[in-house]
Coordinates of C-alpha atoms and ligand atoms in Angstrom, one line a residue:
X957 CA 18.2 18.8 28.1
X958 CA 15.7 17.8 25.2
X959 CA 11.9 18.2 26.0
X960 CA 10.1 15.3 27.3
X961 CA 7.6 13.5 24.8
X962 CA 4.5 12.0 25.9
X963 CA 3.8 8.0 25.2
X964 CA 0.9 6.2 25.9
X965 CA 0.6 2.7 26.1
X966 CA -3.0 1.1 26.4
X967 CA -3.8 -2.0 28.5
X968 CA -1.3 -0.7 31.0
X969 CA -2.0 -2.9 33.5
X970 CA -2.0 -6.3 31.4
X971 CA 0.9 -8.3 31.2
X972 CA 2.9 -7.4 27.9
X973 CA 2.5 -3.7 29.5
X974 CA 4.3 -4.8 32.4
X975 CA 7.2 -5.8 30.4
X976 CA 7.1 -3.0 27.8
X977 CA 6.9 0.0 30.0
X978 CA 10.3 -1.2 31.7
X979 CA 11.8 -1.2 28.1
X980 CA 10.2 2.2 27.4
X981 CA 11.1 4.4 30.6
X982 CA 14.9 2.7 30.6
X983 CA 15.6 4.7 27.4
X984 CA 15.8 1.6 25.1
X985 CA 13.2 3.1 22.5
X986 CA 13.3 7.0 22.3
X987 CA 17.2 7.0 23.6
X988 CA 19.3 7.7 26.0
X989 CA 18.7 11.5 25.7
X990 CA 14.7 11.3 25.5
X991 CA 12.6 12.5 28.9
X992 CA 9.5 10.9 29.0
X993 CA 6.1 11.2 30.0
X994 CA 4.3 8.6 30.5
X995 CA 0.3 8.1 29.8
X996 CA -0.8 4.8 31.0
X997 CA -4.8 3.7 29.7
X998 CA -6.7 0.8 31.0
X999 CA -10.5 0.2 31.8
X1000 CA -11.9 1.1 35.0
X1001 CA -11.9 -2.2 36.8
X1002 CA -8.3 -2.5 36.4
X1003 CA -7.7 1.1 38.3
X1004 CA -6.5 -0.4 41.5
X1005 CA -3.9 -2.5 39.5
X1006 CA -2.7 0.2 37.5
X1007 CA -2.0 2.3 40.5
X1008 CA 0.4 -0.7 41.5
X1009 CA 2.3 -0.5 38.3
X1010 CA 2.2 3.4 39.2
X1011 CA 3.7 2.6 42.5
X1012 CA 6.7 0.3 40.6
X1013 CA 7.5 2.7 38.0
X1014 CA 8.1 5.7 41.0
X1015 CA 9.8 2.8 42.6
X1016 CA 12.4 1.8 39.4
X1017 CA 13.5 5.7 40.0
X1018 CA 14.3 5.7 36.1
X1019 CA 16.1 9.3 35.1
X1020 CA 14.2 9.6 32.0
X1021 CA 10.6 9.4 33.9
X1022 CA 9.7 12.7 34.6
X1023 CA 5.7 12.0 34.9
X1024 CA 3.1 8.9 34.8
X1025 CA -0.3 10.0 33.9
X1026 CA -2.4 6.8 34.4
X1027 CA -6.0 7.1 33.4
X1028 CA -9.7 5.3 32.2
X1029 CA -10.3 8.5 29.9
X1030 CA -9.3 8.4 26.1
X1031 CA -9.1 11.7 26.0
X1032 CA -6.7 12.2 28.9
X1033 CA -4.5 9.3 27.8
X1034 CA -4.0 10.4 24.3
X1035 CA -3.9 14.2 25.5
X1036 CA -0.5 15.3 23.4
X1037 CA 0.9 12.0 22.9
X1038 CA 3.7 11.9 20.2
X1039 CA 4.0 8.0 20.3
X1040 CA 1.2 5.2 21.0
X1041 CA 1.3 1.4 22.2
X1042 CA -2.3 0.2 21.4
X1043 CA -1.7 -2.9 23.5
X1044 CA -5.1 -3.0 25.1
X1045 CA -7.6 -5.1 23.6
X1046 CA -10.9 -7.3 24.7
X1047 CA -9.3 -11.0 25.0
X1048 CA -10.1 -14.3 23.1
X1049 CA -13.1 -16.2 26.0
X1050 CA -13.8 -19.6 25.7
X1051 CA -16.2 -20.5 23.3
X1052 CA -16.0 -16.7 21.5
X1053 CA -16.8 -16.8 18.3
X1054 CA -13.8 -15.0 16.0
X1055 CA -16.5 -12.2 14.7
X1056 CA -17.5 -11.8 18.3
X1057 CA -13.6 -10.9 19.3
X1058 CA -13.7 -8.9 16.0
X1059 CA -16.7 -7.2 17.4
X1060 CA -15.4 -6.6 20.8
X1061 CA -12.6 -4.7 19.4
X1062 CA -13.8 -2.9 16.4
X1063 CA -15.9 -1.2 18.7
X1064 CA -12.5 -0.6 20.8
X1065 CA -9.9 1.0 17.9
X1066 CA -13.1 3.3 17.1
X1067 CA -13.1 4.7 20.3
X1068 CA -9.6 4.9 20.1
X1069 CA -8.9 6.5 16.8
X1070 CA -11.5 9.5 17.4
X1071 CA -9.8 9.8 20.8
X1072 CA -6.2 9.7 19.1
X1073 CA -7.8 12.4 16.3
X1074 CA -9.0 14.7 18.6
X1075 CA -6.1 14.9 21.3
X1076 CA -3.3 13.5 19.6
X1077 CA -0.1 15.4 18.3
X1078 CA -0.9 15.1 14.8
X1079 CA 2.6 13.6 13.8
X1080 CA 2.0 10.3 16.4
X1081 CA 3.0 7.3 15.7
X1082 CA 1.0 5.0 16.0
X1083 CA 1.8 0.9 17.1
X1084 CA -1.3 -1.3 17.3
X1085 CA -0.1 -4.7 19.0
X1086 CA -3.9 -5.7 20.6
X1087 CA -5.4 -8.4 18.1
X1088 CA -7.0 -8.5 15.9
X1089 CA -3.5 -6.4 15.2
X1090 CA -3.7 -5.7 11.8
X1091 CA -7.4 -4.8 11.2
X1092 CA -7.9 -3.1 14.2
X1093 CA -5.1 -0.6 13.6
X1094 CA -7.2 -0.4 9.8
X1095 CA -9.9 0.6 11.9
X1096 CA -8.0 3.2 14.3
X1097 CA -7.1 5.0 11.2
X1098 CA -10.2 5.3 9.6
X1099 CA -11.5 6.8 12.8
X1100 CA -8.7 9.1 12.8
X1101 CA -8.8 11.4 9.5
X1102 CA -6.8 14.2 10.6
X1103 CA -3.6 11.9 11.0
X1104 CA -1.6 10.6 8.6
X1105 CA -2.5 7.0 7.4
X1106 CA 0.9 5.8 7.7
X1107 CA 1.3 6.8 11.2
X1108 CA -0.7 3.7 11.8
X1109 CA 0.9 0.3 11.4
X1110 CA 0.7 -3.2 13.4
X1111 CA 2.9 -5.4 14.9
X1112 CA 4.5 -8.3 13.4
X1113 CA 7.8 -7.6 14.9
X1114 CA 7.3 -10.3 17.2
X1115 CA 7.1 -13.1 14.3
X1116 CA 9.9 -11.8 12.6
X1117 CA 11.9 -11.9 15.8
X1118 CA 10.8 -15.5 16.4
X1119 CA 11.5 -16.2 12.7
X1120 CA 15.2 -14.8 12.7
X1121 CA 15.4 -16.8 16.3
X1122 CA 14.3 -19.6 14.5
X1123 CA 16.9 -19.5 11.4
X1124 CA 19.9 -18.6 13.3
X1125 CA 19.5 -22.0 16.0
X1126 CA 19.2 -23.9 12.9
X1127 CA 22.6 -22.5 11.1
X1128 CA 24.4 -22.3 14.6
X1129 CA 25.0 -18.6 14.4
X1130 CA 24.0 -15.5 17.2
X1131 CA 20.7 -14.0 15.8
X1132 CA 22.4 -10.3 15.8
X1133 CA 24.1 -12.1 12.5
X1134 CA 20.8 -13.3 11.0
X1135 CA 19.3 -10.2 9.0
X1136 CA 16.0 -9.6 6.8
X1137 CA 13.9 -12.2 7.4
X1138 CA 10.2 -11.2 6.3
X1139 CA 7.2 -11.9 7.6
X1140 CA 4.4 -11.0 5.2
X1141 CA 0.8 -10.3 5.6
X1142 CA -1.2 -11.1 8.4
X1143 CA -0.3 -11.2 12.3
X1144 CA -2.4 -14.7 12.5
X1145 CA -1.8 -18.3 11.4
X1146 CA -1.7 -17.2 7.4
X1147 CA 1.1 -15.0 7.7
X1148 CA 4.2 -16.0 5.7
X1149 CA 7.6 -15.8 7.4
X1150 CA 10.0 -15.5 4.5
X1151 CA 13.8 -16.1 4.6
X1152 CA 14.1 -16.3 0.7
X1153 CA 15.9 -12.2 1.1
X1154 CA 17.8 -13.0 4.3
X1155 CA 21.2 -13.1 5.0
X1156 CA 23.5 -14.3 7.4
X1157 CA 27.2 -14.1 8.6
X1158 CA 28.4 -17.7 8.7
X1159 CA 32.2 -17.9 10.0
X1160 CA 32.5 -13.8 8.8
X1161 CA 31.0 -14.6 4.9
X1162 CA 27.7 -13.3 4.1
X1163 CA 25.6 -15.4 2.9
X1164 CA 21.7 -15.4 1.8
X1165 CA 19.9 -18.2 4.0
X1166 CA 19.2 -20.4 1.3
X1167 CA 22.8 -20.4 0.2
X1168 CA 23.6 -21.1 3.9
X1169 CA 21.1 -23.5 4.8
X1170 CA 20.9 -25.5 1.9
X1171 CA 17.4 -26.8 3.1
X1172 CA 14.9 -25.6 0.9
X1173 CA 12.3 -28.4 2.5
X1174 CA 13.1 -26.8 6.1
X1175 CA 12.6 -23.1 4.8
X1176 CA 9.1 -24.0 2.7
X1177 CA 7.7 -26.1 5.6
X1178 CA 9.2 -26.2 9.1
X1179 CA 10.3 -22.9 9.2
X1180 CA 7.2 -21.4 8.1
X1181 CA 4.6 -23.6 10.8
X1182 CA 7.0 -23.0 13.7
X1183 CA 6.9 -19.7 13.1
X1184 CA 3.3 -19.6 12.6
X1185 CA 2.4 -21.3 15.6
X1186 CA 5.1 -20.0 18.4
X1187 CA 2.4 -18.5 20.2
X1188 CA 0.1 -21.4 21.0
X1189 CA 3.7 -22.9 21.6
X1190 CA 4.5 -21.1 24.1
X1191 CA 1.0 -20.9 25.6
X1192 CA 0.8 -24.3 25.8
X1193 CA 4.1 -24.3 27.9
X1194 CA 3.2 -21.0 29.9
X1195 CA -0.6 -21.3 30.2
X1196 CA -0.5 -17.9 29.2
X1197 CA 0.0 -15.9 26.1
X1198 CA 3.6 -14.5 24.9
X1199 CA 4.4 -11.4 27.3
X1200 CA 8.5 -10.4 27.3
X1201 CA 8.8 -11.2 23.5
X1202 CA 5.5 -9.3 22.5
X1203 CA 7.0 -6.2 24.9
X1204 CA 10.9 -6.5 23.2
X1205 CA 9.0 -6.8 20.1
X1206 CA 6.7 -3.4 20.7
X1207 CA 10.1 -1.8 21.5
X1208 CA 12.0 -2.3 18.7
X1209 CA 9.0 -1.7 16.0
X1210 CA 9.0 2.2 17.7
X1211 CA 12.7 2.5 18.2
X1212 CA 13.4 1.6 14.9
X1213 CA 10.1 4.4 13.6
X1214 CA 11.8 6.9 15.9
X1215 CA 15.5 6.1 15.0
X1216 CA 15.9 4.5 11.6
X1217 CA 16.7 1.5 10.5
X1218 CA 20.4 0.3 9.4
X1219 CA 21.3 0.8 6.0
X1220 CA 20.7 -2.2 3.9
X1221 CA 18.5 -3.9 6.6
X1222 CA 14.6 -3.9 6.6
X1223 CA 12.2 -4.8 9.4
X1224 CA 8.7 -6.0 9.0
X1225 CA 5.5 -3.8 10.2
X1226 CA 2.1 -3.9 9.5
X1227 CA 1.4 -0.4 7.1
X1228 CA -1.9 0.3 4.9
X1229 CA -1.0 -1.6 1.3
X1230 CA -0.3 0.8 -1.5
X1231 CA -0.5 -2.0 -4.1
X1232 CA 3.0 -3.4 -3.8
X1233 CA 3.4 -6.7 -4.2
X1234 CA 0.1 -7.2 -5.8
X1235 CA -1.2 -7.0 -2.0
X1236 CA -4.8 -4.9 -2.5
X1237 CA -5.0 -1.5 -1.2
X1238 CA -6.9 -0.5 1.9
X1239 CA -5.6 -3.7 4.2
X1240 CA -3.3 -3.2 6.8
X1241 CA -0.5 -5.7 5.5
X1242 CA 3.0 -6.8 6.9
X1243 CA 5.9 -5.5 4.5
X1244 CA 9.6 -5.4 4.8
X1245 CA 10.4 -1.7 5.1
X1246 CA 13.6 0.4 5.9
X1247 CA 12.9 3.6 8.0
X1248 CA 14.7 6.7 7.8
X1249 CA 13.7 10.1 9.1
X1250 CA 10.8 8.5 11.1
X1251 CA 9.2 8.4 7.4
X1252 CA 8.9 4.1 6.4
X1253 CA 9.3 3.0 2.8
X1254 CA 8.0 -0.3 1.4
X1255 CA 11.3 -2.4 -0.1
X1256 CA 10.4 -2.9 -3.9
X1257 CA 11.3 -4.9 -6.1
X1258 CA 12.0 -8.2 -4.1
X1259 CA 12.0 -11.3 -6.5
X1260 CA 8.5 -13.0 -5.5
X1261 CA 8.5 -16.9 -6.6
X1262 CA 5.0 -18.6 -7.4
X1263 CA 5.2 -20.3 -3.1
X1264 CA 5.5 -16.7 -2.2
X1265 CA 2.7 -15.6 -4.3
X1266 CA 0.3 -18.3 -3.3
X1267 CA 1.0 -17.3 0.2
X1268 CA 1.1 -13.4 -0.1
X1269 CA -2.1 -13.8 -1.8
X1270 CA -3.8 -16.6 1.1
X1271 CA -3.2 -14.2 3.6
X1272 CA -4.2 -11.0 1.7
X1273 CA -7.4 -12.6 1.1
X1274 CA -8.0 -13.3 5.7
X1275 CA -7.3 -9.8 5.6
X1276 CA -10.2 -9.0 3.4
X1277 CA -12.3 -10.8 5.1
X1278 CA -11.8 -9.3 8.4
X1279 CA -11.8 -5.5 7.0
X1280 CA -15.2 -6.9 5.4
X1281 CA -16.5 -7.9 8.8
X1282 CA -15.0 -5.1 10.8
X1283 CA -16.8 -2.4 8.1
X1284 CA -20.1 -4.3 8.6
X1285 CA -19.9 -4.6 12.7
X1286 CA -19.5 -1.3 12.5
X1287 CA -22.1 -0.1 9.6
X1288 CA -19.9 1.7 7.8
Ligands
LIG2190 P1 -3.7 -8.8 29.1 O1 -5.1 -9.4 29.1 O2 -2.7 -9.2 30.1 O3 -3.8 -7.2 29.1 C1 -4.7 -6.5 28.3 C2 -5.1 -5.2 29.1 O4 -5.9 -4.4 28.2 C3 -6.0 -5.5 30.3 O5 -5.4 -4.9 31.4 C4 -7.3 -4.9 29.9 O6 -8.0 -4.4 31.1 C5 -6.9 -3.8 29.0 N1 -8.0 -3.3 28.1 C6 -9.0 -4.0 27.6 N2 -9.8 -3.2 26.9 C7 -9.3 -2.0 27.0 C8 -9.6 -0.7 26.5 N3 -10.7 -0.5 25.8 N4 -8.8 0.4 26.8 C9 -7.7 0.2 27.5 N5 -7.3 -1.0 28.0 C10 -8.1 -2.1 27.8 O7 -3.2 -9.1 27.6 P2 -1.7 -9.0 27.0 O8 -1.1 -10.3 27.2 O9 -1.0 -7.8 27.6 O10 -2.0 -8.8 25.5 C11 -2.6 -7.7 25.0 C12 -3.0 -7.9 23.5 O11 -1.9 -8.1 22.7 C13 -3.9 -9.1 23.2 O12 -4.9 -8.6 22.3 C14 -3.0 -10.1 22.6 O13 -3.7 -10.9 21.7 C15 -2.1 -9.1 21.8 N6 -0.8 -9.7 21.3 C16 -0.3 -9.3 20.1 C17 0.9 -9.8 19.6 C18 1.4 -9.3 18.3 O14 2.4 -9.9 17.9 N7 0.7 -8.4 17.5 C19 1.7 -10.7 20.4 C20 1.1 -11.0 21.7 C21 -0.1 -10.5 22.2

């Protein structure tokens, strides 16, 4: 029997939460094999609800569940923790003011990172999904010095899901056959979803999407808004914001950190920029990446044409911006 790990997953009684910890305590990220211990953090007006979630997990009677430690307290949540779902974040009010959410949360991923520094293993990995996604998890890092900077990244699983949805509907084909779609940048309405390195098995041939599609227009255009604005989408038809697809997507961005990714395919995640690309350094930026050893690598030398380059470059520069305000909410 292997030794349980402990996981924590912030905003544990909001609704992606209530979808992820399901995924998490069946065994679908850490395996089959992996007892768990679970480390559940939201703010204290939302005790009474967590202890209902509390009450459900005992009640799923999952094997791999061997403890729930749910908790207002940084520093009992992230006591140990080998794995972290920052899902928890201060949401968008009416009439907020984008540097006001900023604000709100800044002030959150600071608490968070020293909280992570001081009580976290110091191998964790580290998942920010709560938005702003990207620059808060910039933020969480830099409050966090004794951990690794790439144990840090951000989630733009879910667009990439969407995306690969998205191009397999349009060629007629299951989405398990739909492979490398990219979504670069930002996890916001500049990000580029980029099926330019895709590939797909059409009637058992592989072929790249543009090959297969034959719709340049769609892929430069269509493809790229719809992507960009699923989630007003499907707020618009829920009257609230994406939940199960944010959840799925928070799963498989850790299984594949924990478990590797398939040889020749790469998944998208939001790391700290080295360079590649041309992307400037010290912005936490969605690249495609193949994972092996729990250790992610950047995929170089991917043929970037001038579209891609305006767009890599548009949504660098939001990113910029936002690490600019973030520094100055919070003086440093
Ligand atoms: P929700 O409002 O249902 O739940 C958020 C939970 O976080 C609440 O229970 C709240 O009390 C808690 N929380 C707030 N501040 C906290 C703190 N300091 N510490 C611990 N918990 C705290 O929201 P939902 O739908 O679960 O979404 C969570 C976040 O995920 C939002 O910021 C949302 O914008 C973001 N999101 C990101 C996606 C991505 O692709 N990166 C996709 C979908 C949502």
């Amino acid at each position: 029997m292997m030794e349980p790990i402990r996981v924590v997953v912030t905003g544990a009684a909001g609704q992606i939460a209530y979808s992820l910890l399901y995924i998490i305590a069946k065994g679908d990220v850490f395996g089959p094999d992996q007892p768990l211990i679970l480390h559940l953090l939201d703010i204290p007006p939302m005790m009474g609800v967590l202890e209902g979630v509390v009450m459900e997990l005992a009640d799923c009677a999952f094997p791999l569940l061997k403890e729930v430690v749910a908790t207002a307290e940084p520093d009992v949540a992230f006591k140990d923790v080998s794995s972290a779902f920052l899902v928890g974040a201060m949401p968008r009010k009416q009439g907020m003011e984008r540097r006001d959410l900023l604000a709100a949360n800044v002030k959150i991923f600071k608490v968070q990172g020293e909280a992570l520094d001081k009580n976290a293993k110091k191998d964790v990995k580290v998942l920010v999904v709560g938005n702003p996604a990207n620059t808060n998890a910039l933020i969480c890092s830099k409050y966090a010095p004794s951990i690794p900077k790439q144990n840090f990244t951000a989630m733009t699983r879910l667009d990439q899901n969407r995306a690969q949805a998205q191009v397999a509907a349009k060629l007629g084909v299951p989405v398990a056959d739909v492979s490398n779609v990219i979504i670069w940048g930002n996890h916001s309405s500049t990000q580029f979803p980029d099926a330019s390195h895709a590939f797909a098995y059409v009637n058992g041939v592989k072929k790249s999407i543009p090959e297969a599609l034959k719709d340049d227009m769609w892929l430069g255009n269509t493809f790229v808004e719809s992507v960009q604005k699923r989630g007003a989408a499907v707020i618009n038809a829920r009257k609230m914001s994406s939940a199960m697809s944010a959840a799925k997507a928070a799963g498989d961005h850790m299984r594949n950190w924990f478990q590797g990714t398939e040889v020749g395919q790469f998944v998208s995640m939001g790391v700290l920029s080295d360079g590649s690309y041309g992307v400037p350094k010290d912005i936490v930026f969605s690249f495609p990446v193949e994972i092996q050893n729990k250790t992610w690598k950047i995929i170089p030398n991917l043929a970037i044409s001038d579209f891609a380059r305006k767009m890599l470059d548009t949504t660098a520069k939001e990113l910029e911006e936002e690490r600019a305000e973030a520094l100055e909410i919070i003086g440093a």
